[in-house]
Each structure stands twice: as C-alpha cells, then as structure tokens.
Tab-separated table of C-alpha atoms in Angstrom:
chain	number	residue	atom	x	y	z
A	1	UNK	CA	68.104	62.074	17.471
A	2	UNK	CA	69.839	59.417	19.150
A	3	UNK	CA	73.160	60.697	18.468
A	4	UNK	CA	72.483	64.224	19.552
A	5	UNK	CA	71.409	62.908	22.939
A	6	UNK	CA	74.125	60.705	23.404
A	7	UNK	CA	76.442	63.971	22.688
A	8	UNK	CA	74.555	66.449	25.108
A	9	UNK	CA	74.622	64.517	27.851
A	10	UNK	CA	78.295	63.834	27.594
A	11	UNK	CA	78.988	67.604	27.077
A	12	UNK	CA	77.016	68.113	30.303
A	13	UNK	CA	78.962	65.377	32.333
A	14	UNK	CA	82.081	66.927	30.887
A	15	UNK	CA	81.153	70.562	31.973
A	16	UNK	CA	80.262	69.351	35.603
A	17	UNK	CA	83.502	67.218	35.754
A	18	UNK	CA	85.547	70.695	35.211
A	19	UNK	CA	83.689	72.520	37.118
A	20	UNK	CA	84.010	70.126	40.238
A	21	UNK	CA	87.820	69.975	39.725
A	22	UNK	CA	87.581	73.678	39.230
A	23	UNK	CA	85.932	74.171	43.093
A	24	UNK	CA	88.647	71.709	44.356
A	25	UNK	CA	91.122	73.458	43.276
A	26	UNK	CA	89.862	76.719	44.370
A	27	UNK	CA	88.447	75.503	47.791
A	28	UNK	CA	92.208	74.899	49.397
A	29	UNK	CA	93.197	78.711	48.598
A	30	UNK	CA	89.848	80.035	50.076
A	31	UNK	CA	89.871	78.098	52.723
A	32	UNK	CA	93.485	79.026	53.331
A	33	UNK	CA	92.807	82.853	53.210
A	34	UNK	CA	89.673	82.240	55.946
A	35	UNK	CA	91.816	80.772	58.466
A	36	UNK	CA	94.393	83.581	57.715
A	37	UNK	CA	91.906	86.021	58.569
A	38	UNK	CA	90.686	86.887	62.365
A	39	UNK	CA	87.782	89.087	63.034
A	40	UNK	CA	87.883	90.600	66.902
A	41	UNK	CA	84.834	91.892	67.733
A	42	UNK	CA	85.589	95.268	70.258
A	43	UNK	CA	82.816	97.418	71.747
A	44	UNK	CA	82.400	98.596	75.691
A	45	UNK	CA	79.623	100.978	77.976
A	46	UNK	CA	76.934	98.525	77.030
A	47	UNK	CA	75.200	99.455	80.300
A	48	UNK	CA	72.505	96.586	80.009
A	49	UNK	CA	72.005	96.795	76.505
A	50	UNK	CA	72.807	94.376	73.426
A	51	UNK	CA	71.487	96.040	70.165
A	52	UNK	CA	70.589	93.357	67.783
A	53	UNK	CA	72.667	95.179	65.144
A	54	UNK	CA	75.679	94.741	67.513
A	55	UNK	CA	74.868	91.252	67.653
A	56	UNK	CA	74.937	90.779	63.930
A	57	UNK	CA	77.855	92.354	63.504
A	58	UNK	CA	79.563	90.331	66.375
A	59	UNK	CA	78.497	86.817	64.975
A	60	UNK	CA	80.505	87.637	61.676
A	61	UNK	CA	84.059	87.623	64.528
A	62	UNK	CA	85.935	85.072	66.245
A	63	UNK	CA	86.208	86.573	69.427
A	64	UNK	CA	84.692	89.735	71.489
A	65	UNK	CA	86.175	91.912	73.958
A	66	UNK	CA	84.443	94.133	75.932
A	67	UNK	CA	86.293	97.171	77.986
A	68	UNK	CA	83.728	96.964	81.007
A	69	UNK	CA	80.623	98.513	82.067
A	70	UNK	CA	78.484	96.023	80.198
A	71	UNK	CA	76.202	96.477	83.792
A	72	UNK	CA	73.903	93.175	83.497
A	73	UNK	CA	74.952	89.533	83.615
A	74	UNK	CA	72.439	88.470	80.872
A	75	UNK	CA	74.477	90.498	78.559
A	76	UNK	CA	77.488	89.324	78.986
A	77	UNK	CA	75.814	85.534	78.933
A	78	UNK	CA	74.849	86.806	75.436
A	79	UNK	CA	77.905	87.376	74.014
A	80	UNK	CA	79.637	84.182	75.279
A	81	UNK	CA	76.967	82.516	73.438
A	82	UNK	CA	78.329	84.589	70.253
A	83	UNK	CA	81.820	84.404	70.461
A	84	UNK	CA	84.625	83.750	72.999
A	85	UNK	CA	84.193	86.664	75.448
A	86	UNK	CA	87.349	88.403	76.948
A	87	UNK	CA	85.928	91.053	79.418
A	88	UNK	CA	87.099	93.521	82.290
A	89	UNK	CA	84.941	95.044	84.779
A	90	UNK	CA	83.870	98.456	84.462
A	91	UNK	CA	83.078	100.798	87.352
A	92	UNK	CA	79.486	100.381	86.753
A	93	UNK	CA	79.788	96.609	87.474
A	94	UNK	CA	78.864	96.183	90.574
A	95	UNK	CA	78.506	92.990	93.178
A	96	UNK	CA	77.422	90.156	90.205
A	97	UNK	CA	80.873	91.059	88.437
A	98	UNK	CA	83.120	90.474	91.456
A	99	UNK	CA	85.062	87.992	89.476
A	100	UNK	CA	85.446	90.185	86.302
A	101	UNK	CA	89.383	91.039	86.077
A	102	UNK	CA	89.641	95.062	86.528
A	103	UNK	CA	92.932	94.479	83.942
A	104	UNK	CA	93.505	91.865	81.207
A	105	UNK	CA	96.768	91.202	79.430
A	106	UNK	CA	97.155	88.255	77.378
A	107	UNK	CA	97.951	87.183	73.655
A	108	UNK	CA	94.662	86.988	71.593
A	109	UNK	CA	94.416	86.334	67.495
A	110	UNK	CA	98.126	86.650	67.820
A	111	UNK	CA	98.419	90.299	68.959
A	112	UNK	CA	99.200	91.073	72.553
A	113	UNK	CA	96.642	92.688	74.207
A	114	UNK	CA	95.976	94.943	77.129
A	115	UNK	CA	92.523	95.397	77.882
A	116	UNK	CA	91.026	98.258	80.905
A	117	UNK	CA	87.819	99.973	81.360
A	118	UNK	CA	89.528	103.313	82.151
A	119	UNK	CA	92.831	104.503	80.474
A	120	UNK	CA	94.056	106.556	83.349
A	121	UNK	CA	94.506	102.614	85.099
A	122	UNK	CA	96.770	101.805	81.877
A	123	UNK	CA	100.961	101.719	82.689
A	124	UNK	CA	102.780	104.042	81.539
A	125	UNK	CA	104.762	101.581	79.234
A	126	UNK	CA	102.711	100.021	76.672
A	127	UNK	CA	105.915	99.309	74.184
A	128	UNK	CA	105.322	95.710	74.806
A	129	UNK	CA	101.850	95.320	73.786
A	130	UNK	CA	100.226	95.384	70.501
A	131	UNK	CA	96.849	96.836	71.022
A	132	UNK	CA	95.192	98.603	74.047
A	133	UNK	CA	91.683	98.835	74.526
A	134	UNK	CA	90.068	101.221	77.343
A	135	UNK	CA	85.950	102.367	77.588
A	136	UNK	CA	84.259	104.590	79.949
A	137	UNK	CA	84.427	107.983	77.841
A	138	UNK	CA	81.952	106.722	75.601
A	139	UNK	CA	83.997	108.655	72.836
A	140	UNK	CA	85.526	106.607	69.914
A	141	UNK	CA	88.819	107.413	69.430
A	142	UNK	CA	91.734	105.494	67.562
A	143	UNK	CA	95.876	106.618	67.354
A	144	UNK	CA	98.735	104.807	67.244
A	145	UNK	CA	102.015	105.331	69.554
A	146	UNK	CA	104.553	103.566	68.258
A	147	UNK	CA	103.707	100.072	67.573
A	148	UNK	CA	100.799	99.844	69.666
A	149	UNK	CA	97.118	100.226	68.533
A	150	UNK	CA	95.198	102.462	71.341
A	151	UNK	CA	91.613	102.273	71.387
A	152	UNK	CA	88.748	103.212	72.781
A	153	UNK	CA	85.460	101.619	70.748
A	154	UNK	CA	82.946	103.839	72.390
A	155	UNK	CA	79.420	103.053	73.233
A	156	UNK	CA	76.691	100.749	71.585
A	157	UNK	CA	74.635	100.619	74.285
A	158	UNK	CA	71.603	103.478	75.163
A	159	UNK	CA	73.230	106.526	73.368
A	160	UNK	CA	74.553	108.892	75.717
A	161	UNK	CA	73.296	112.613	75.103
A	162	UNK	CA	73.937	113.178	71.193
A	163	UNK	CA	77.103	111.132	71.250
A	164	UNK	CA	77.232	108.771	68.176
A	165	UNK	CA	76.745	104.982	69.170
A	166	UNK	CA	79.624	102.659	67.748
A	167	UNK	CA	82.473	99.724	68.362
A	168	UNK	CA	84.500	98.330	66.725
A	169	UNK	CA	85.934	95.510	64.552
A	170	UNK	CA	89.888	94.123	64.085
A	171	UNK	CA	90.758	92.395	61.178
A	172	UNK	CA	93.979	90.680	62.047
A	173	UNK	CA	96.569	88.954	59.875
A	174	UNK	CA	97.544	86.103	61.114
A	175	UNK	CA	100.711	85.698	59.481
A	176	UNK	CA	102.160	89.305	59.535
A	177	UNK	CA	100.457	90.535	62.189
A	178	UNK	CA	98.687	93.493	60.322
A	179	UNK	CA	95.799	94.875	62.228
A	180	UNK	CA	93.075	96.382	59.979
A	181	UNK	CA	90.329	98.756	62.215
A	182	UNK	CA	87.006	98.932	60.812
A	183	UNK	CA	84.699	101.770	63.225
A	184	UNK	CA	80.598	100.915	63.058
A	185	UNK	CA	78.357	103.529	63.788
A	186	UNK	CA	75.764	101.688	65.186
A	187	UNK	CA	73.227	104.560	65.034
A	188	UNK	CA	73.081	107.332	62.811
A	189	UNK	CA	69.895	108.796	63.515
A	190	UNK	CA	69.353	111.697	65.810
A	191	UNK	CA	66.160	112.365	66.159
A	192	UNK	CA	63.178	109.652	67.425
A	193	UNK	CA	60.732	108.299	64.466
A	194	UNK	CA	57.293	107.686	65.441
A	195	UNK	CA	57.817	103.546	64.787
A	196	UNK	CA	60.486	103.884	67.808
A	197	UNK	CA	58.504	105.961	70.395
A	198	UNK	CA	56.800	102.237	71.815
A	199	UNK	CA	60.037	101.020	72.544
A	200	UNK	CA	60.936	103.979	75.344
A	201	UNK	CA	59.404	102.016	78.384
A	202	UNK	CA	60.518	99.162	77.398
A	203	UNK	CA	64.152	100.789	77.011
A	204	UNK	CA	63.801	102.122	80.555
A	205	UNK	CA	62.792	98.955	81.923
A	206	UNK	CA	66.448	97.652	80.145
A	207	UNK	CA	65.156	95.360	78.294
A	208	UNK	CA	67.371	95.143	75.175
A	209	UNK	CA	64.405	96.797	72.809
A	210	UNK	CA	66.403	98.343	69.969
A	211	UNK	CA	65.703	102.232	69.866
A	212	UNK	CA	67.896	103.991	67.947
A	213	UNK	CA	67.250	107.301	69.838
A	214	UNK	CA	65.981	106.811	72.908
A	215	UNK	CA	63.510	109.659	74.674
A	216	UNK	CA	65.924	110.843	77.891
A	217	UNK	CA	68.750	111.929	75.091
A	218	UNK	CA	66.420	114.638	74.254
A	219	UNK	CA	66.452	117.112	76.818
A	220	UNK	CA	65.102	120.960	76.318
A	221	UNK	CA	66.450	123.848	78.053
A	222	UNK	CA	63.586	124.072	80.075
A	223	UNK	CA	63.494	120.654	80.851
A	224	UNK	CA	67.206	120.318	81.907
A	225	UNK	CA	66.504	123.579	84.164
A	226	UNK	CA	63.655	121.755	86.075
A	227	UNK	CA	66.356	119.276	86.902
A	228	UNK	CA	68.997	121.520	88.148
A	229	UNK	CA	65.985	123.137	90.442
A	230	UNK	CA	65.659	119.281	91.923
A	231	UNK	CA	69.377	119.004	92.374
A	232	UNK	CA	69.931	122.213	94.028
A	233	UNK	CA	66.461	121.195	96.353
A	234	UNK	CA	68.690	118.269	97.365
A	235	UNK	CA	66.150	115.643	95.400
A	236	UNK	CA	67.998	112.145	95.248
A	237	UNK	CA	68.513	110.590	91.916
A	238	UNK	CA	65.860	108.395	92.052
A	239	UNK	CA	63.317	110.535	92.852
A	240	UNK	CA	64.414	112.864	89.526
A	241	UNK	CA	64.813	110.000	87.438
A	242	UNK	CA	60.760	108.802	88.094
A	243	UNK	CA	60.068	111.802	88.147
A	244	UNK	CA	61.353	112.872	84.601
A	245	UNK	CA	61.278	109.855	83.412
A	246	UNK	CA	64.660	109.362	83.045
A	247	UNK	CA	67.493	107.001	83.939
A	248	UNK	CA	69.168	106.568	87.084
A	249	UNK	CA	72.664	106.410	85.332
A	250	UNK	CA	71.360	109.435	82.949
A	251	UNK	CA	70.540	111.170	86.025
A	252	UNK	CA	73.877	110.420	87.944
A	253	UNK	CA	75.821	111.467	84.728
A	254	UNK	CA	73.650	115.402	84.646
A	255	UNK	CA	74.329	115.519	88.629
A	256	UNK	CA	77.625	115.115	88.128
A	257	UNK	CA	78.225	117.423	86.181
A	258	UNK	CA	76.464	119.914	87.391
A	259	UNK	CA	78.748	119.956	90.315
A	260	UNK	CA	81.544	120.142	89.162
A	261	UNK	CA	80.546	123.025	86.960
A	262	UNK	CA	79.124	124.681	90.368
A	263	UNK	CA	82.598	123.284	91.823
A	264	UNK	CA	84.062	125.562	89.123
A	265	UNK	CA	82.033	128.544	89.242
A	266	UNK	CA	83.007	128.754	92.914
A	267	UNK	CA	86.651	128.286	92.466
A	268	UNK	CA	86.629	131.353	89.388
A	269	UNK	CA	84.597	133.618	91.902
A	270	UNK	CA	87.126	132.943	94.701
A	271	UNK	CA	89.705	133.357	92.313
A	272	UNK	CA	88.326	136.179	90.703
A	273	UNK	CA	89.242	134.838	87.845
A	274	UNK	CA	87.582	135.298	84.483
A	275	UNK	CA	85.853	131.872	82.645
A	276	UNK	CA	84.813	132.036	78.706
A	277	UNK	CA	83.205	129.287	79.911
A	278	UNK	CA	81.011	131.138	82.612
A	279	UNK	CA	80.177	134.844	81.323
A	280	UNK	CA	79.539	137.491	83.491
A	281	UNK	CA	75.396	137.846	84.007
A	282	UNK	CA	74.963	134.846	83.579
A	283	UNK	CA	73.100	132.702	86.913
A	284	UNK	CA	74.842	129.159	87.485
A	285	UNK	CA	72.250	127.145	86.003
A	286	UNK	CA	72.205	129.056	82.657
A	287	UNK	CA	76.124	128.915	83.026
A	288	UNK	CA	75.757	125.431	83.206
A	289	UNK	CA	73.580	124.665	80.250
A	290	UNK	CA	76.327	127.234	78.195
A	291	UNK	CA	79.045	124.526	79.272
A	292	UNK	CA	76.538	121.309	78.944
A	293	UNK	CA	76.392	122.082	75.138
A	294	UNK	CA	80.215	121.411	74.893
A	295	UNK	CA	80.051	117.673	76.540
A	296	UNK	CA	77.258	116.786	73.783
C-alpha cells in the first residue's frame, strides 16, 4: 500500500508540474493578443440617461466616446469613472458643458479620429482621418468612404418614438490598424411590460431607471391630435409636456415638426403644387400625422 501511495502522489506532482509550465507558456501569447486588442466604446443622444446595460457593455472597453448631447453632468461623471471619456458637446448641452469641445480631432487606440455631434459641422475633407463619429439623428448608420470609417452610433438613451436604441463598439488592431464594428441594440422591445410601467415617473424625473420602452413613445392618434390642438392654441412646451405627461425635449421634438410640416403645407398651397405627402382632403393635422408615421 505503501508503494502505491508513494506512486500517486508523484503522478499528481508530475501532472501539476506540466500543467503549470503548460499556463506559462500559454500566458505570454494570451497576454500578448489582450494588449493587441482595443475595445472603444461609441454611443451619443444620451439625454440624461445611462442604461445599466450600456454600462456593462462599456466596462468590457478601454475608452468611450460620446458624440454630444449626453444633457446631465452626472452622466458624463459616470462614464469617466468607466473608462477614459473623450466627449463633444451636443446642442442640447447647455451652460454646465461650456468647456465641452464642439469638435475633437486627435489620435485614439491608434486610429485618427474626428469626433462632432452634428455631421453637417464635419469638413469636407475627411481623407486624413480614420474614423468619424457624429450623433444628433438618433439613427445608426455605418459606411465607409474611402479609408475612413463614418459613424453615427445612434441613441441609448430614452428611445425616441419607435426608433431602435443602440451604440456602438470598435475593436481595433493595434498592429494593422483593422477596425472591427460591432452595433448593440440596446433595446429590442417595443411595447411596455407590466414589470416596467413603475419605472415611467421615475424615467420622467431622469433618473437613470432602466425602462426599455418608456410611456411618452407611445402616442395614439387621438392623443397626438390633442397636442397639435395645444400647439396651434399657442400652449408653451411646458405646459403640454405636464399636461400629457410627457417630456419637455419629447415635446420640443413633436413641435418641431409640426411646423415645419405646416411650414410645408403652406409653401405647396402657395405653390400650388401637389404633395404625396399631403393629399388633397386631408386637414393639416391629419396631414401631419400621414407624414409623422414616416419619421418613426
């Protein structure tokens, strides 16, 4: 019995011997391919929100930038407390983001980078950069021209009529310079499940509650028409948004457009000219509500 013990425990020794100069081995080659690897973090339009599923997927990168409106300072605090934060302002960043930079240009995880919150601010010549990253739309969209990356990460913050919610994550290669995009759709849900419906107020209040869908994305027809009525009455935004229970910035965003569709409808009836987008019969709210469809 003596024997057999003296053998098994020198098989075991021997089997954790290889195995540790197995790991040492390995561990320079894994370690090599980590640093290799950077992870850029890229998302914009937070408007006062931080989803904790953004944050999750931001602590996996080893830097963030953000194309503007992020709209409070404890958000951006957030993220510096993630990542390194590179930032511009947005036009919904108002007197606490004097200092933000409207433009940023500068070499980051070895790809030059220019960085604004609205693309109609970005030169004309972008051959010299490698990637360009704009906001505002709160559309995701991704092309190439020529050997720069364009893109736009869209929105994670409070969803934005039925638009998806998403950003965006760059896998760069550090030693050939390959970019890799990988889009996250944040939310995928479109309608609001009963576990969410406590988190509305606390959504209105901006407090950072994650609701996938939250309650002013949903409008009805009849609802939206009760708006337009305030709007034409000459009701400021804030008195619609308490009143409906909506946000200001929601608010601002309907009022806007409704405008400039009554802008339109004006022009085509001076004009005379005919609209697909305004049939004849129709009055210029329901007109309206035919084009709203279209920007959702």
């Amino acid at each position: 019995m003596g024997v057999w013990r003296v053998i098994r425990s020198r098989l075991i020794k021997y089997k954790e011997y290889k195995n540790r100069r197995f790991l040492e081995a390995e561990a320079p080659v894994i370690l090599r391919e980590e640093q290799s690897m950077k992870r850029i973090g890229v998302l914009s339009d937070t408007h006062g929100k931080l989803r904790d599923e953004v944050i999750e997927i931001l602590r996996g990168c080893d830097v963030i930038l953000h194309a503007g409106d992020i709209n409070t300072l404890k958000v951006m605090e957030s993220l510096k407390e993630i990542a390194p934060l590179h930032i511009v302002r947005g036009n919904a960043d108002k007197e606490w983001a004097q200092s933000l930079p409207e433009t940023l240009s500068e070499e980051i995880c070895g790809l030059r980078v220019f960085m604004v919150h609205n693309k109609k601010q970005m030169p004309k010549e972008m051959g010299q950069y490698d990637l360009a990253v704009y906001g505002h739309s709160h559309k995701y969209e991704e092309r190439r021209e020529g050997n720069c990356l364009f893109l736009n990460p869209g929105s994670c913050g409070p969803r934005r009529f039925s638009q998806p919610v998403t950003m965006a994550v760059l896998e760069v290669e550090e030693e050939t310079g390959e970019v890799r995009v990988i889009r996250k759709d944040i939310v995928q849900d479109t309608k609001l499940s009963a576990d969410q419906k406590g988190g509305q107020a606390a959504f209105e209040k901006g407090e950072g509650v994650d609701v996938k869908e939250p309650a002013e994305t949903v409008f009805s027809e009849d609802k939206l028409r009760l708006i337009l009525w305030d709007i034409d009455k000459g009701k400021g935004v804030s008195d619609i948004a308490e009143k409906y229970k909506i946000s200001k910035e929601m608010t601002e965003q309907i009022c806007r457009l409704y405008l400039t569709v009554v802008r339109q409808i004006i022009c085509t009836q001076i004009l005379h000219i005919k609209c697909a987008c305004f049939p004849d019969g129709l009055d210029k709210h329901s007109k309206f509500l035919n084009l709203f469809v279209q920007f959702i």
